[in-house]
Amino acid sequence: MTRHILIVGAAVAALSLAACGQKADETKGAATPAEQAATPDANPAATVPTPSDETKADVFVAKAAASDMFEIEAAKVAAKRSTNASVKKFAASMEKAHMATTEELKAAIAASGAALTPPTALPEDLQGKLDDLNKADAKDFDKKYADSQVDAHQAALNLLQRYAQDGDTGALKAFAAATAPKVQEHLNMAEGLKKGFDTGEDVAKAKEGH
């Protein structure tokens, strides 16, 4: 009996030592299963699939082309519906600029040698935003357009910066890197318009009148 107790005691001691050793190892970086489950993976691909996908050429081309397409179509709506000179001027510059980047994207695709075809229709989310602009009350249109332009250009900038850094195709990475500063300028302009409408002062219109 005594011998049995000794054996059990030795086994318990061995287990305790093993546990201590395991804890020491854990402090070096290993996590328990519970800790792993509670801690988001540092790699965005594990928790947020979209940004990861945006580093792939086909996804990037689809989103970049759709972004240009939305800008061009929204500008056409603004040209017809807005009565604000600043908004009309901004919309005209957006239509011209994004027609240019559409051609630059096509040239980058050709240079890459990849078999990629830009979409010819807006995805559902952007089509919905365009529909909202078309349906907006006349008195609310300019503000809604300015708001949508800030959102759209911020999303485009995020896409371009991410692909310029982590993209998988050289020619498209070069396009993204060259286009991002232009989109940053557009975003700054859109934020200027939005600020004017948000404060009720229409700062952009006041500048236009000077």
Short mmCIF file of C-alpha atoms in Angstrom, two decimals:
data_model
loop_
_atom_site.label_atom_id
_atom_site.label_comp_id
_atom_site.label_asym_id
_atom_site.label_seq_id
_atom_site.Cartn_x
_atom_site.Cartn_y
_atom_site.Cartn_z
CA MET A 1 0.00 0.00 0.00
CA THR A 2 2.79 2.36 0.99
CA ARG A 3 4.61 1.54 -2.21
CA HIS A 4 1.43 2.30 -4.22
CA ILE A 5 1.10 5.70 -2.53
CA LEU A 6 4.72 6.49 -3.30
CA ILE A 7 4.21 5.62 -6.95
CA VAL A 8 1.10 7.80 -7.13
CA GLY A 9 2.96 10.60 -5.38
CA ALA A 10 5.84 10.35 -7.81
CA ALA A 11 3.43 10.44 -10.73
CA VAL A 12 1.70 13.54 -9.36
CA ALA A 13 5.08 15.22 -8.84
CA ALA A 14 6.09 14.39 -12.40
CA LEU A 15 2.84 15.84 -13.71
CA SER A 16 3.37 19.00 -11.66
CA LEU A 17 6.86 19.40 -13.09
CA ALA A 18 5.53 18.91 -16.59
CA ALA A 19 2.84 21.52 -15.94
CA CYS A 20 5.44 23.97 -14.67
CA GLY A 21 7.52 23.35 -17.76
CA GLN A 22 4.47 23.87 -19.94
CA LYS A 23 3.67 27.17 -18.22
CA ALA A 24 7.22 28.33 -18.72
CA ASP A 25 6.91 27.50 -22.41
CA GLU A 26 3.60 29.36 -22.66
CA THR A 27 5.19 32.54 -21.42
CA LYS A 28 7.48 32.38 -24.42
CA GLY A 29 4.60 32.96 -26.81
CA ALA A 30 2.45 29.82 -26.96
CA ALA A 31 -1.17 30.36 -25.98
CA THR A 32 -3.69 27.97 -24.50
CA PRO A 33 -6.58 26.95 -26.77
CA ALA A 34 -8.87 29.24 -24.76
CA GLU A 35 -6.51 32.18 -25.21
CA GLN A 36 -6.18 31.45 -28.92
CA ALA A 37 -9.96 31.41 -29.29
CA ALA A 38 -10.31 34.71 -27.42
CA THR A 39 -7.57 36.52 -29.34
CA PRO A 40 -8.16 37.58 -32.97
CA ASP A 41 -5.51 36.40 -35.37
CA ALA A 42 -2.99 39.11 -36.19
CA ASN A 43 -3.34 38.14 -39.85
CA PRO A 44 -6.40 40.02 -41.26
CA ALA A 45 -6.98 37.17 -43.71
CA ALA A 46 -8.14 35.01 -40.81
CA THR A 47 -10.83 37.40 -39.62
CA VAL A 48 -11.52 39.89 -42.42
CA PRO A 49 -11.52 38.13 -45.80
CA THR A 50 -12.21 41.13 -47.99
CA PRO A 51 -8.95 43.10 -47.50
CA SER A 52 -7.03 39.89 -48.07
CA ASP A 53 -8.89 39.25 -51.32
CA GLU A 54 -8.17 42.79 -52.47
CA THR A 55 -4.50 41.90 -52.83
CA LYS A 56 -5.45 39.51 -55.64
CA ALA A 57 -5.38 40.93 -59.16
CA ASP A 58 -8.86 39.83 -60.21
CA VAL A 59 -10.55 41.27 -57.11
CA PHE A 60 -8.54 44.49 -57.30
CA VAL A 61 -9.36 45.03 -60.98
CA ALA A 62 -13.07 44.42 -60.37
CA LYS A 63 -13.21 46.86 -57.47
CA ALA A 64 -11.00 49.54 -59.03
CA ALA A 65 -12.99 49.46 -62.29
CA ALA A 66 -16.30 49.57 -60.40
CA SER A 67 -15.07 52.53 -58.37
CA ASP A 68 -14.24 54.48 -61.54
CA MET A 69 -17.56 53.50 -63.08
CA PHE A 70 -19.48 54.71 -60.03
CA GLU A 71 -17.61 58.04 -60.04
CA ILE A 72 -18.37 58.62 -63.71
CA GLU A 73 -22.06 57.75 -63.39
CA ALA A 74 -22.49 59.74 -60.16
CA ALA A 75 -20.86 62.74 -61.84
CA LYS A 76 -23.36 62.51 -64.69
CA VAL A 77 -26.22 62.50 -62.18
CA ALA A 78 -24.74 65.54 -60.43
CA ALA A 79 -24.36 67.37 -63.74
CA LYS A 80 -28.08 66.93 -64.36
CA ARG A 81 -29.46 67.40 -60.86
CA SER A 82 -27.23 69.83 -58.98
CA THR A 83 -27.80 73.59 -59.05
CA ASN A 84 -24.61 74.31 -57.08
CA ALA A 85 -21.72 75.61 -59.17
CA SER A 86 -19.10 74.03 -56.90
CA VAL A 87 -20.77 70.64 -57.07
CA LYS A 88 -21.08 70.82 -60.84
CA LYS A 89 -17.41 71.80 -61.19
CA PHE A 90 -16.32 68.99 -58.85
CA ALA A 91 -18.48 66.46 -60.70
CA ALA A 92 -17.06 67.48 -64.08
CA SER A 93 -13.52 67.05 -62.81
CA MET A 94 -14.39 63.65 -61.32
CA GLU A 95 -15.88 62.41 -64.59
CA LYS A 96 -12.78 63.48 -66.52
CA ALA A 97 -10.32 62.10 -63.94
CA HIS A 98 -12.00 58.73 -63.56
CA MET A 99 -12.37 58.24 -67.30
CA ALA A 100 -8.60 58.73 -67.42
CA THR A 101 -7.91 56.22 -64.62
CA THR A 102 -10.22 53.73 -66.33
CA GLU A 103 -7.96 53.86 -69.39
CA GLU A 104 -4.85 53.68 -67.20
CA LEU A 105 -6.22 50.58 -65.47
CA LYS A 106 -6.83 48.94 -68.85
CA ALA A 107 -3.25 49.76 -69.88
CA ALA A 108 -1.93 48.27 -66.63
CA ILE A 109 -3.93 45.09 -67.21
CA ALA A 110 -2.47 44.82 -70.71
CA ALA A 111 1.05 45.41 -69.38
CA SER A 112 0.58 42.74 -66.72
CA GLY A 113 -0.18 40.08 -69.31
CA ALA A 114 -2.90 38.71 -67.01
CA ALA A 115 -6.20 37.54 -68.47
CA LEU A 116 -8.37 40.04 -66.60
CA THR A 117 -11.51 41.78 -67.82
CA PRO A 118 -12.94 44.80 -65.95
CA PRO A 119 -16.68 44.59 -65.17
CA THR A 120 -19.14 46.37 -67.44
CA ALA A 121 -21.85 46.89 -64.80
CA LEU A 122 -21.83 48.23 -61.27
CA PRO A 123 -21.95 45.76 -58.38
CA GLU A 124 -25.17 45.77 -56.36
CA ASP A 125 -23.88 47.97 -53.53
CA LEU A 126 -22.64 50.76 -55.79
CA GLN A 127 -25.71 50.55 -58.00
CA GLY A 128 -27.79 51.01 -54.86
CA LYS A 129 -25.84 54.17 -53.97
CA LEU A 130 -26.30 55.51 -57.49
CA ASP A 131 -30.04 54.79 -57.26
CA ASP A 132 -30.16 56.68 -53.96
CA LEU A 133 -28.60 59.72 -55.63
CA ASN A 134 -31.12 59.57 -58.46
CA LYS A 135 -34.00 59.34 -55.99
CA ALA A 136 -32.77 61.97 -53.52
CA ASP A 137 -34.94 65.05 -52.96
CA ALA A 138 -33.66 68.04 -54.93
CA LYS A 139 -33.02 70.02 -51.74
CA ASP A 140 -30.91 67.18 -50.30
CA PHE A 141 -29.09 66.16 -53.47
CA ASP A 142 -25.90 68.23 -53.16
CA LYS A 143 -25.24 67.11 -49.59
CA LYS A 144 -25.96 63.46 -50.43
CA TYR A 145 -23.63 63.65 -53.41
CA ALA A 146 -20.86 65.21 -51.29
CA ASP A 147 -21.32 62.55 -48.59
CA SER A 148 -21.22 59.74 -51.14
CA GLN A 149 -18.07 61.17 -52.70
CA VAL A 150 -16.21 61.17 -49.40
CA ASP A 151 -17.21 57.55 -48.74
CA ALA A 152 -16.43 56.39 -52.29
CA HIS A 153 -13.02 58.06 -52.44
CA GLN A 154 -12.02 56.81 -49.00
CA ALA A 155 -12.89 53.25 -50.05
CA ALA A 156 -10.98 53.68 -53.33
CA LEU A 157 -7.95 55.07 -51.51
CA ASN A 158 -7.92 52.15 -49.08
CA LEU A 159 -8.11 49.71 -51.99
CA LEU A 160 -5.28 51.37 -53.93
CA GLN A 161 -2.97 51.73 -50.95
CA ARG A 162 -3.50 48.12 -49.91
CA TYR A 163 -2.81 46.79 -53.41
CA ALA A 164 0.19 49.08 -53.94
CA GLN A 165 1.72 47.55 -50.81
CA ASP A 166 0.62 43.91 -50.94
CA GLY A 167 -0.71 43.28 -54.46
CA ASP A 168 0.28 40.20 -56.43
CA THR A 169 0.90 41.74 -59.89
CA GLY A 170 3.67 44.25 -60.62
CA ALA A 171 2.02 46.36 -63.33
CA LEU A 172 -1.16 46.69 -61.29
CA LYS A 173 0.82 47.58 -58.16
CA ALA A 174 2.49 50.39 -60.12
CA PHE A 175 -0.93 51.62 -61.28
CA ALA A 176 -2.26 51.54 -57.71
CA ALA A 177 0.76 53.43 -56.38
CA ALA A 178 0.49 56.10 -59.09
CA THR A 179 -3.29 56.49 -58.72
CA ALA A 180 -3.51 56.67 -54.92
CA PRO A 181 -2.21 60.29 -54.66
CA LYS A 182 -4.77 61.43 -57.23
CA VAL A 183 -7.57 59.80 -55.28
CA GLN A 184 -6.25 61.40 -52.07
CA GLU A 185 -6.62 64.79 -53.79
CA HIS A 186 -10.17 63.91 -54.82
CA LEU A 187 -10.95 62.85 -51.24
CA ASN A 188 -9.66 66.16 -49.90
CA MET A 189 -11.85 68.02 -52.40
CA ALA A 190 -14.89 65.91 -51.51
CA GLU A 191 -14.32 66.55 -47.81
CA GLY A 192 -14.24 70.28 -48.57
CA LEU A 193 -17.65 70.02 -50.25
CA LYS A 194 -19.05 67.89 -47.43
CA LYS A 195 -17.80 70.32 -44.78
CA GLY A 196 -19.59 73.18 -46.50
CA PHE A 197 -22.92 71.37 -46.48
CA ASP A 198 -22.50 69.87 -42.99
CA THR A 199 -21.90 73.29 -41.42
CA GLY A 200 -24.68 74.89 -43.43
CA GLU A 201 -22.21 77.47 -44.70
CA ASP A 202 -21.52 75.89 -48.10
CA VAL A 203 -17.86 76.82 -47.87
CA ALA A 204 -17.14 75.47 -51.33
CA LYS A 205 -19.85 77.64 -52.91
CA ALA A 206 -18.56 80.72 -51.09
CA LYS A 207 -15.08 80.12 -52.48
CA GLU A 208 -16.52 79.71 -55.94
CA GLY A 209 -18.19 83.09 -55.70
CA HIS A 210 -14.95 84.94 -54.87
#
